XYZ file of C-alpha atoms in Angstrom:
559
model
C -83.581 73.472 16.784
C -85.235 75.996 20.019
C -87.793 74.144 19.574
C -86.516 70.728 20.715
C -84.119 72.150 23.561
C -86.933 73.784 24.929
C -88.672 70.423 25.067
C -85.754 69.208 26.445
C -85.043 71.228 29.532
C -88.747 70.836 29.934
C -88.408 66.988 30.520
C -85.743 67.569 32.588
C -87.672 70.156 35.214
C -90.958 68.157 35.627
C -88.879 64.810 36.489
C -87.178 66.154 38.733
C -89.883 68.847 40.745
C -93.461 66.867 39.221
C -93.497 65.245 42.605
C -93.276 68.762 44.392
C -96.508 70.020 42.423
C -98.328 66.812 43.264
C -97.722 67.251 47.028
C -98.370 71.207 47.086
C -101.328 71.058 45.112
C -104.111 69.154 43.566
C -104.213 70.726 40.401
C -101.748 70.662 37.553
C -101.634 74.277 35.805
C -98.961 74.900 33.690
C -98.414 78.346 34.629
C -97.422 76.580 37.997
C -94.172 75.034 35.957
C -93.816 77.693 34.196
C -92.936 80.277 36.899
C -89.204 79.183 36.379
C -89.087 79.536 32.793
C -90.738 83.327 33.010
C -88.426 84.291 35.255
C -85.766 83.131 33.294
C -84.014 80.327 34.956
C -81.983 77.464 33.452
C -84.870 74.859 32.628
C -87.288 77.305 30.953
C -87.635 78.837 28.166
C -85.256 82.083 28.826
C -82.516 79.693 29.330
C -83.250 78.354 26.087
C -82.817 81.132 24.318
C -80.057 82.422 25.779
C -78.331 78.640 24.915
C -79.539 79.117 21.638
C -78.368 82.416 21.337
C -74.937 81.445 22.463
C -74.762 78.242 19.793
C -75.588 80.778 17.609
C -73.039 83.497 18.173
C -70.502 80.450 18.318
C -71.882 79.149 14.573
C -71.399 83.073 13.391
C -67.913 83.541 14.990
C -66.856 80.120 13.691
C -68.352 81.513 9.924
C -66.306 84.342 9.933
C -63.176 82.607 10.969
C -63.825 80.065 7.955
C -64.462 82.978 6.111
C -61.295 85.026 7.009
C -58.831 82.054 6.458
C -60.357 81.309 3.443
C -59.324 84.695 2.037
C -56.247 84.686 3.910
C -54.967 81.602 2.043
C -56.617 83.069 -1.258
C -54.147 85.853 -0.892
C -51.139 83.585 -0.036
C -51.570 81.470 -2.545
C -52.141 84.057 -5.589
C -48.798 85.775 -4.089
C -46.701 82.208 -4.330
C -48.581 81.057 -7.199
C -47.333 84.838 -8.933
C -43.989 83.938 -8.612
C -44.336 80.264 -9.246
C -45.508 81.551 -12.458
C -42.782 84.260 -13.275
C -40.312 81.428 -12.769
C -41.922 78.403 -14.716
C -42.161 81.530 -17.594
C -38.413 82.520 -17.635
C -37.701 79.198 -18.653
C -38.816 80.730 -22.568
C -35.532 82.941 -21.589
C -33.419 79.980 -20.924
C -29.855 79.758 -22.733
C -26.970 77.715 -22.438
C -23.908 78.083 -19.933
C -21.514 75.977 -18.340
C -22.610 72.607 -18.816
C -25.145 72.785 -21.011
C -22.419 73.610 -23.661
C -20.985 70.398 -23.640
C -24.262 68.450 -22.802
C -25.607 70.356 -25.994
C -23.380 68.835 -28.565
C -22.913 65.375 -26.774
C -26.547 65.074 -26.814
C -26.466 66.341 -30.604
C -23.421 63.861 -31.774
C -23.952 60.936 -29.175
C -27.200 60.582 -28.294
C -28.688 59.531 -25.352
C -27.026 56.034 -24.732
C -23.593 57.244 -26.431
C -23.844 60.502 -23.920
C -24.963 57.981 -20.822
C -21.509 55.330 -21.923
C -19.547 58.545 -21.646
C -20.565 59.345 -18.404
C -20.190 56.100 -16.895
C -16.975 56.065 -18.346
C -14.950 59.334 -18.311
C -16.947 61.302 -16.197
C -18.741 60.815 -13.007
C -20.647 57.767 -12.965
C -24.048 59.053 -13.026
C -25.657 56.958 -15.797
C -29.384 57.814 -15.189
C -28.144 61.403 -15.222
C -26.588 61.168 -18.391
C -29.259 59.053 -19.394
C -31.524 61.739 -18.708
C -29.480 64.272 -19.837
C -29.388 63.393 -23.497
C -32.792 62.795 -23.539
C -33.659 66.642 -22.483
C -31.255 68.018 -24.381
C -32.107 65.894 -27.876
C -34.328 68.741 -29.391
C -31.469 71.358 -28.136
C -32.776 73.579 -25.301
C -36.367 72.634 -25.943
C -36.136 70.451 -23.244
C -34.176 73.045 -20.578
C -36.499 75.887 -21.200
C -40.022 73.313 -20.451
C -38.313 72.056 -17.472
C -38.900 74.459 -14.967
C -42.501 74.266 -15.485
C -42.817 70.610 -15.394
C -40.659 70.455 -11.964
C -43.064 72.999 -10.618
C -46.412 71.246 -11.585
C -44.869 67.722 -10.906
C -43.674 68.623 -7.415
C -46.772 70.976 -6.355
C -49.170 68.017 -7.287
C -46.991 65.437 -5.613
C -47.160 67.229 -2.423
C -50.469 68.272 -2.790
C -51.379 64.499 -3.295
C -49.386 63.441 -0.125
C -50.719 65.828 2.039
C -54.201 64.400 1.286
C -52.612 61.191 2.092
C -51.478 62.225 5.284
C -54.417 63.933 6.576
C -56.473 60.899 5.731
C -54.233 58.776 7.335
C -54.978 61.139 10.399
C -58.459 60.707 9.553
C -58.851 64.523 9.458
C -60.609 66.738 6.533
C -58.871 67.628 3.641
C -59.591 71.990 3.186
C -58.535 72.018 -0.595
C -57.919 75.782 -1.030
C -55.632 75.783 2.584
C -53.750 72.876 1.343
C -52.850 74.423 -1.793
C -51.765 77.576 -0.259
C -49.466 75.420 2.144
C -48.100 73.670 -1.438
C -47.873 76.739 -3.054
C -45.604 78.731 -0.963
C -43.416 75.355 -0.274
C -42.444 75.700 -3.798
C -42.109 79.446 -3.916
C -39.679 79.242 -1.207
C -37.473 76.377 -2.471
C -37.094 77.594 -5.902
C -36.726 81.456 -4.833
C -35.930 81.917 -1.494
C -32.156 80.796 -1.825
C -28.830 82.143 -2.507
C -28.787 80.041 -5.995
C -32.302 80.689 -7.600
C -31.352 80.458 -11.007
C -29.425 76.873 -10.583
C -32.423 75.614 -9.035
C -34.844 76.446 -10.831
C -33.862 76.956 -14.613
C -29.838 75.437 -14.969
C -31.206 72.198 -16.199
C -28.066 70.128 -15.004
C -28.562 71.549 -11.586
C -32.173 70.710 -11.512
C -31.572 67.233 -13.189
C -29.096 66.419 -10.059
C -30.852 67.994 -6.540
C -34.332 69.496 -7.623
C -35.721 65.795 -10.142
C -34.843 63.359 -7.240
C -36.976 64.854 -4.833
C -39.473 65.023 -7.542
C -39.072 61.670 -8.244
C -39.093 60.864 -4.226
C -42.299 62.531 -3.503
C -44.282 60.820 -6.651
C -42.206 57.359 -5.190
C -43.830 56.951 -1.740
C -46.718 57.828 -3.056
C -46.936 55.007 -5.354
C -46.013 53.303 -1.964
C -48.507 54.656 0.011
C -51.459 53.803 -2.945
C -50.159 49.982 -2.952
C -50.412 49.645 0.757
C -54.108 50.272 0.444
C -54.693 47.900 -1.619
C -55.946 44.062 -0.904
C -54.092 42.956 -4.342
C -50.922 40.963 -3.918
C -49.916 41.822 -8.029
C -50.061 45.436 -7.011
C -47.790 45.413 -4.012
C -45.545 43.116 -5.834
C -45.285 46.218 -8.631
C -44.722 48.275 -5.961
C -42.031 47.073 -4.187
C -40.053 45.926 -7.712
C -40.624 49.631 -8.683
C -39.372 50.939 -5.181
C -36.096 48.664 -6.729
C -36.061 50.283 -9.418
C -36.742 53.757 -8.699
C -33.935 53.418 -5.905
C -31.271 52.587 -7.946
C -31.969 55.070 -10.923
C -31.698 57.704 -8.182
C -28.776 55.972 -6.703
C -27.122 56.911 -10.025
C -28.472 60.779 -10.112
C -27.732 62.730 -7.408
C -25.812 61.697 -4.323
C -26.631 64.008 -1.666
C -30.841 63.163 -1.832
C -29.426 59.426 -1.679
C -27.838 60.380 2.043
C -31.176 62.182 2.827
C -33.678 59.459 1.505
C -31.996 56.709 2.353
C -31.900 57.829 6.513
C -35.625 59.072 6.082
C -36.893 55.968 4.799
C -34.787 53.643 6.801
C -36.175 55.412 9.657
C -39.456 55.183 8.765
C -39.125 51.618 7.733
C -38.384 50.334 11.387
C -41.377 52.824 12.610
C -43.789 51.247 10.494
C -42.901 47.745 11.736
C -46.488 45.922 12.715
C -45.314 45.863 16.874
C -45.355 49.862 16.518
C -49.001 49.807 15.740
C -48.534 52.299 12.681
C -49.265 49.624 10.358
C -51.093 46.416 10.220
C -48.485 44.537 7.958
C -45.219 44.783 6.605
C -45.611 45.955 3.064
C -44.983 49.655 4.503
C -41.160 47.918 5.691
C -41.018 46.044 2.663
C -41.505 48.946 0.637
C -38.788 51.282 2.661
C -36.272 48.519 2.645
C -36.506 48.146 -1.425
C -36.312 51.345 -2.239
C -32.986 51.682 0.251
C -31.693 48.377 -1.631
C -32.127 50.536 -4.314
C -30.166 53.155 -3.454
C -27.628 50.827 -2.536
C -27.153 48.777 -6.106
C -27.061 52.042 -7.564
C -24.662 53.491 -5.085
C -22.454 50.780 -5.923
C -22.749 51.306 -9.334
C -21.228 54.574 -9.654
C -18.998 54.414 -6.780
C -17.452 51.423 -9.156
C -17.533 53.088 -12.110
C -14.811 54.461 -13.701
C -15.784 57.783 -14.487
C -16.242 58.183 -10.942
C -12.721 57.071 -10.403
C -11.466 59.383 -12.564
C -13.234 62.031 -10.690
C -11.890 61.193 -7.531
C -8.614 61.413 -8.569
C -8.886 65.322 -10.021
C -9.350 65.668 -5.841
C -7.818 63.107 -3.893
C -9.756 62.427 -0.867
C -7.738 63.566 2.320
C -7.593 61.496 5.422
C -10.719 61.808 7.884
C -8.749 63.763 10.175
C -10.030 66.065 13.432
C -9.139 68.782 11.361
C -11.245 67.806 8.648
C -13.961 66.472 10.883
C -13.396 70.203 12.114
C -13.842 71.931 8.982
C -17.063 69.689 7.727
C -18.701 70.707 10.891
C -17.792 74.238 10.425
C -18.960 74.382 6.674
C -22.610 72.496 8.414
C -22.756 75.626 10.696
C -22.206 78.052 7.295
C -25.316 76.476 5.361
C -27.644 76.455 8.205
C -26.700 79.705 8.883
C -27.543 81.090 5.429
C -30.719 79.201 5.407
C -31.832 80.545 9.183
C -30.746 83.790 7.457
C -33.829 84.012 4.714
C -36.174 84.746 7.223
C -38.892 83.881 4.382
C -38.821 80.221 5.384
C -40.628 81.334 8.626
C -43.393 81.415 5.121
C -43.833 77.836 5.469
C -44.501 77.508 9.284
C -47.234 80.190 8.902
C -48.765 78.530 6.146
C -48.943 75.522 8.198
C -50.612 77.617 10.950
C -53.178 77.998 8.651
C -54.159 74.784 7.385
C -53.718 73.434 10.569
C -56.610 76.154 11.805
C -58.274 74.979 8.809
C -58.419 71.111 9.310
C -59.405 71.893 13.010
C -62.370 73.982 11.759
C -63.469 71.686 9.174
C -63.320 68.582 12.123
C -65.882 67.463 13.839
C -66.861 69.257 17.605
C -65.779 67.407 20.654
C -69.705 67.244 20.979
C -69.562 65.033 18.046
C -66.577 62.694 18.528
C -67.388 59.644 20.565
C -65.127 57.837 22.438
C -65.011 53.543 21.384
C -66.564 52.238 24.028
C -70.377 54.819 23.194
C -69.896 54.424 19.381
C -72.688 52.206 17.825
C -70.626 48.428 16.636
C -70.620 49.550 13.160
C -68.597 52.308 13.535
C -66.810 50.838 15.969
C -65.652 48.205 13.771
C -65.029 50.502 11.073
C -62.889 52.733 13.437
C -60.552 49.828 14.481
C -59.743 48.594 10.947
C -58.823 51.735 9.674
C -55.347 51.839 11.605
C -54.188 50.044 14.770
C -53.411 53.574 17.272
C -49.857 54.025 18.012
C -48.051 54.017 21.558
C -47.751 57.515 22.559
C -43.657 57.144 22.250
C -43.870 56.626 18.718
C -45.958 59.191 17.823
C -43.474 61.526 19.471
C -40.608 60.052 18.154
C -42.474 60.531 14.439
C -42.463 64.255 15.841
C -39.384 64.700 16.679
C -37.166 62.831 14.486
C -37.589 65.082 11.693
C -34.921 67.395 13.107
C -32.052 65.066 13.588
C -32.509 63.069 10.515
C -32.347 66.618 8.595
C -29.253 67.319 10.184
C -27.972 64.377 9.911
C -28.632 64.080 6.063
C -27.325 67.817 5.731
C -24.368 67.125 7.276
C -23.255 63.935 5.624
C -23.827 66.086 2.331
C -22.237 68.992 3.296
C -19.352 66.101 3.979
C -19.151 65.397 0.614
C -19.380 68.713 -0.850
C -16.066 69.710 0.992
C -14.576 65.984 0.222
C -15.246 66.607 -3.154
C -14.969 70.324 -3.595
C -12.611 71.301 -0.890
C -12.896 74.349 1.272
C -15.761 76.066 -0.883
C -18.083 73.166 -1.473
C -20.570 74.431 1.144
C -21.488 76.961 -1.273
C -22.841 74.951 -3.873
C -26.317 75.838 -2.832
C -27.693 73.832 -5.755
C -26.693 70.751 -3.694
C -29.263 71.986 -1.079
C -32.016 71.124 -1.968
C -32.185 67.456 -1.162
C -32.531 68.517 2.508
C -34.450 71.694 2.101
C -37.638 69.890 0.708
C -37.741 67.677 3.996
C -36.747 71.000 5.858
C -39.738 72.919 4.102
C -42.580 69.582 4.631
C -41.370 69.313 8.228
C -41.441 73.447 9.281
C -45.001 73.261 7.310
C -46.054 69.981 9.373
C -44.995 71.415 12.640
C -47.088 74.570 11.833
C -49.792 72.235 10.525
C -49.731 71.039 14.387
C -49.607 74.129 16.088
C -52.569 75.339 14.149
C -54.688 72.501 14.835
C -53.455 72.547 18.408
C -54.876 76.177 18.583
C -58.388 75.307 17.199
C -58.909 71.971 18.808
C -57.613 72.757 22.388
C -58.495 76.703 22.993
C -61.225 76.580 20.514
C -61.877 78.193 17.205
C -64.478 80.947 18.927
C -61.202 81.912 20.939
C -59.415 85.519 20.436
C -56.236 83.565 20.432
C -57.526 81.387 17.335
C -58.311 84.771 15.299
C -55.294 86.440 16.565
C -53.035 83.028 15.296
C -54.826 83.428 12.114
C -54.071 86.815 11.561
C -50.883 86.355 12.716
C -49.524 83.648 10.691
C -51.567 85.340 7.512
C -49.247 88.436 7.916
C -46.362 86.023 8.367
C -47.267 84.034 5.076
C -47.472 87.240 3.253
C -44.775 88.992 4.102
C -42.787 85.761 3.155
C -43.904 85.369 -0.038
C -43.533 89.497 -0.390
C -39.601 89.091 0.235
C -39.324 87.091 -2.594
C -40.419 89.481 -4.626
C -36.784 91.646 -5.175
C -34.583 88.151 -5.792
C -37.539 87.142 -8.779
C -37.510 90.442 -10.109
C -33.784 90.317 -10.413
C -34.131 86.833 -11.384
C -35.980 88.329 -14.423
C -34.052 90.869 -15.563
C -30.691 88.962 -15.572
C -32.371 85.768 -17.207
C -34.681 87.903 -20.014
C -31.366 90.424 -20.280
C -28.977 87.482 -20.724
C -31.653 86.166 -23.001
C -31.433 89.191 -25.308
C -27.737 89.412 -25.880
C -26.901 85.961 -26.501
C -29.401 85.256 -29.038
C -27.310 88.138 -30.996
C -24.289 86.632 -30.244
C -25.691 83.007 -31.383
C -26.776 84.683 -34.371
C -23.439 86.002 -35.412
C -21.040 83.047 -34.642
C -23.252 81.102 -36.300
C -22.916 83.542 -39.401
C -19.475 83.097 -39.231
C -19.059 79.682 -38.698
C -21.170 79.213 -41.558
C -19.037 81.610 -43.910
C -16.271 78.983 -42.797
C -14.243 80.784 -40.092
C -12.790 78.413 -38.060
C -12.291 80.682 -34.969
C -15.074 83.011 -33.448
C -15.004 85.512 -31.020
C -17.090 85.004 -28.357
C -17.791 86.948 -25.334
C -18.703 85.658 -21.729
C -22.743 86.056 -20.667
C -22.258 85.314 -17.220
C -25.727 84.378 -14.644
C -26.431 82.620 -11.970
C -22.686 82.488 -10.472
C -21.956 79.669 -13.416
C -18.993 79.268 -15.499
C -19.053 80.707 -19.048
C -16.040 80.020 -21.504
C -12.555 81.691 -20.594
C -13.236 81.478 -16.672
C -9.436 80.049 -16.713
C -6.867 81.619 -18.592
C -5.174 77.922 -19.811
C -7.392 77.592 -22.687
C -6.675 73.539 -22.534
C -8.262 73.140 -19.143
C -11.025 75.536 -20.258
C -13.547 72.686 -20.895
C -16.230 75.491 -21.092
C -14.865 77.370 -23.946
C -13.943 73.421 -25.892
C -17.558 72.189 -25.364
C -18.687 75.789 -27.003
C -16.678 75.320 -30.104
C -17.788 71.920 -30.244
C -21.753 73.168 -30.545
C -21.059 75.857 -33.118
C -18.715 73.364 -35.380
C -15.937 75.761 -34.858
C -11.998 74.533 -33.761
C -11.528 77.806 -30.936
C -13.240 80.440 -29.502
C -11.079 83.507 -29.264
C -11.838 86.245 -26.691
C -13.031 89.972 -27.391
């Protein structure tokens, strides 16, 4: 490497003063040219070295900032992956309250298509909840206690999968062990960072509702994403007849992530229109508007239904009034509120940071990157039919419109939650979560972009590069370190809870098998759920009936 810039510089110097030495003298010694060099100017060999001592204090400060992130996202990601762990474990310690009482016996007596006709009839409408429903709860709470692991496995290797997706897309390196970490505490901080941990993470009717759709989702525009790559018509054809399908199953599971989907992929259905240069074709439209004629056939289903027409009649819908308009926005100001309040979702903006610092480091120099017009016509070619490049308006409007089409999606479901719950539907934080995982992707994306900003535009040998790095390490950690208390109370209530109702389960079931018709039965409360006997009319205590109904018994008395 010295060796050729020193040959280099040489050519340089004698084009540019061999003329001089001609005219000055008749001979040509090489100590002559030389004088330069040994004195140590520019062209000779002192310069050289010093250039080549420069590259390689560069190459050495680079190394140890690869190094340093490397074990800085080691260390976030065995702290989120921890906890990720302690929570896919409780599910072992997972026993039934509130509505897995009466989804218990249904499931046991109905099955799966007698529990989905009951839905869809006296209920709520929700047939591929109920569907779903008496399929996870057909070997008992098998089913409940393995599904907290398989939402955390299923979502962390959806995102992982569409982040490598979106980076290639971006034609930028994929840094497996950063992108992981990013994944990693994403999860962490959806499934513990809230005010509800226990409903969204291990109540399997919770999680069936507002943490499977965005499973579900993510997996979705993947499957979209893999189609549009490819050159057969058969497998776009699947695609788009699955985006159908997929729509309208979630159309009938959860209605808050069909607000927030539906306005994401709308949105990104007009943006990936061919006269927006994102795409070449339309398949990437086609796709977005199946899936949100999806959502609409099975909106219409349940709306129509007449479970769901029951339901709206236990709380008739009041007039969209100021007041009310009033009061929605004023319940929208409560969540966000308690989510700015968890300061641990900074977590996922520093984790960003640092893949973002990552991808920049792993990129190739400036020195490296030619422009179209100096690449050789091969890759040239390849370049252009990768992706057409976008007008610089829409790539900022793909950066900014994350923000309003969160709010937008949070506030239509925070609409419903106080049209259908009244004054204290905000709290339902369970309901969250089909705007929190766009929430979490976009705080991570926008760190992923300051962090590349940082390495690509100051430079990685920087101070400000290392100080970002060690910055946003101490920001990931700490993040994932304030989950810490909630899981470890998370743990004792769930293993606790565990413990005492497996005695209790063991002596009703004693008696009801000695023939007592009524068994005492004492409230295990957790997670802010109802247990039976939270009203004091036992006929409207549909807890306490759906109970009685599991154990075979005609009433459950209290203590």
């Amino acid at each position: 490497m010295s060796r050729t810039t020193i040959s280099e510089h040489g050519d340089a110097r004698a084009g540019n003063g061999g003329q001089d030495v001609e005219d000055t003298s008749d001979t040509s010694d090489t100590s002559d040219t030389g004088d330069p060099g040994d004195s140590g100017g520019p062209g000779g060999p002192g310069g050289a070295d010093r250039t080549a001592s420069g590259a390689a204090a560069g190459a050495g400060a680079q190394e140890g900032l690869r190094r340093a992130l490397t074990w800085i996202a080691l260390v976030v990601a065995a702290g989120a992956g921890a906890l990720l762990s302690v929570g896919a474990f409780l599910g072992v310690y997972v026993r039934p309250t509130s509505d897995d009482w009466c989804a218990l016996w249904k499931a046991r007596d109905l099955g799966a298509l007698g529990i989905t006709s009951d839905f869809y009839r006296t209920q709520n409408g929700r047939v591929t909840n109920a569907f779903l429903t008496g399929v996870l709860y057909s070997d008992g709470m098998r089913g409940p206690k393995l599904l907290p692991a398989f939402l955390i496995l299923a979502l962390g290797a959806g995102l992982f999968l569409l982040a490598r997706e979106v980076l290639r897309a971006l034609r930028l390196p994929l840094p497996v062990v950063a992108t992981a970490t990013a994944v990693l505490m994403l999860e962490a901080l959806l499934f513990l960072a809230g005010t509800r941990s226990y409903q969204v993470l291990l109540w399997a009717p919770a999680t069936l509702s507002h943490t499977l759709p965005s499973v579900i989702g993510v997996w979705a525009a993947l499957s979209g994403v893999w189609a549009s790559r490819s050159h057969r018509p058969w497998a776009r054809s699947v695609a788009v007849g699955s985006a159908v399908l997929l729509g309208t199953a979630v159309g009938t599971l959860s209605e808050p992530f069909v607000a927030m989907s539906g306005l994401i992929v709308a949105v990104a259905g007009v943006l990936c229109l061919p006269r927006l240069r994102i795409t070449h074709d339309r398949f990437a439209s086609t796709w977005c508007a199946a899936w949100c004629l999806g959502l609409l056939i099975g909106s219409v289903v349940l709306f129509t239904s007449p479970g769901a027409r029951w339901r709206r009649a236990q709380q008739p819908k009041r007039p969209l009034s100021l007041s009310e308009i009033g009061a929605t926005f004023q319940d929208w100001s409560r969540v966000w509120e308690t989510i700015g309040g968890q300061w641990a979702y900074t977590g996922a903006l520093a984790a960003g940071v640092l893949l973002g610092l990552t991808v920049a480091l792993k990129s190739p120099g400036p020195a490296r990157r030619r422009a179209p017009e100096a690449a050789p016509e091969s890759a040239a070619g390849a370049t252009s039919a990768t992706a057409p490049r976008p007008a610089r308006g829409t790539v900022l409007a793909i950066a900014v419109l994350p923000v309003p089409l969160i709010a937008l999606g949070s506030l239509v479901a925070v609409y419903g939650l106080h049209s259908g719950y009244g004054a204290g539907g905000w709290t339902y934080a369970r309901t969250w979560t089909s705007f929190l995982v766009p929430f979490l992707i976009a705080l991570c994306g926008y760190g992923v972009w300051i962090g590349h900003r940082i390495g690509r535009r100051l430079g990685l040998r920087s101070a400000l590069a290392a100080l970002a790095a060690g910055l946003a390490g101490v920001v990931a950690v700490a993040g994932a370190a304030a989950l810490v208390p909630a899981t470890r109370t998370l743990t004792t209530t769930t293993v606790e809870r565990s413990l005492a109702w497996d005695r209790q389960d063991a002596r009703i079931r004693a008696e009801a098998a000695a023939g007592r018709t009524e068994v005492t039965y004492r409230p295990l409360h957790i997670g802010s759920l109802a247990e039976p006997f939270f009203t004091t009319v036992y006929a409207r205590d549909w807890a306490a009936q759906c109970a009685a109904e599991y154990y075979g018994v005609e009433r459950l008395r209290r203590p």
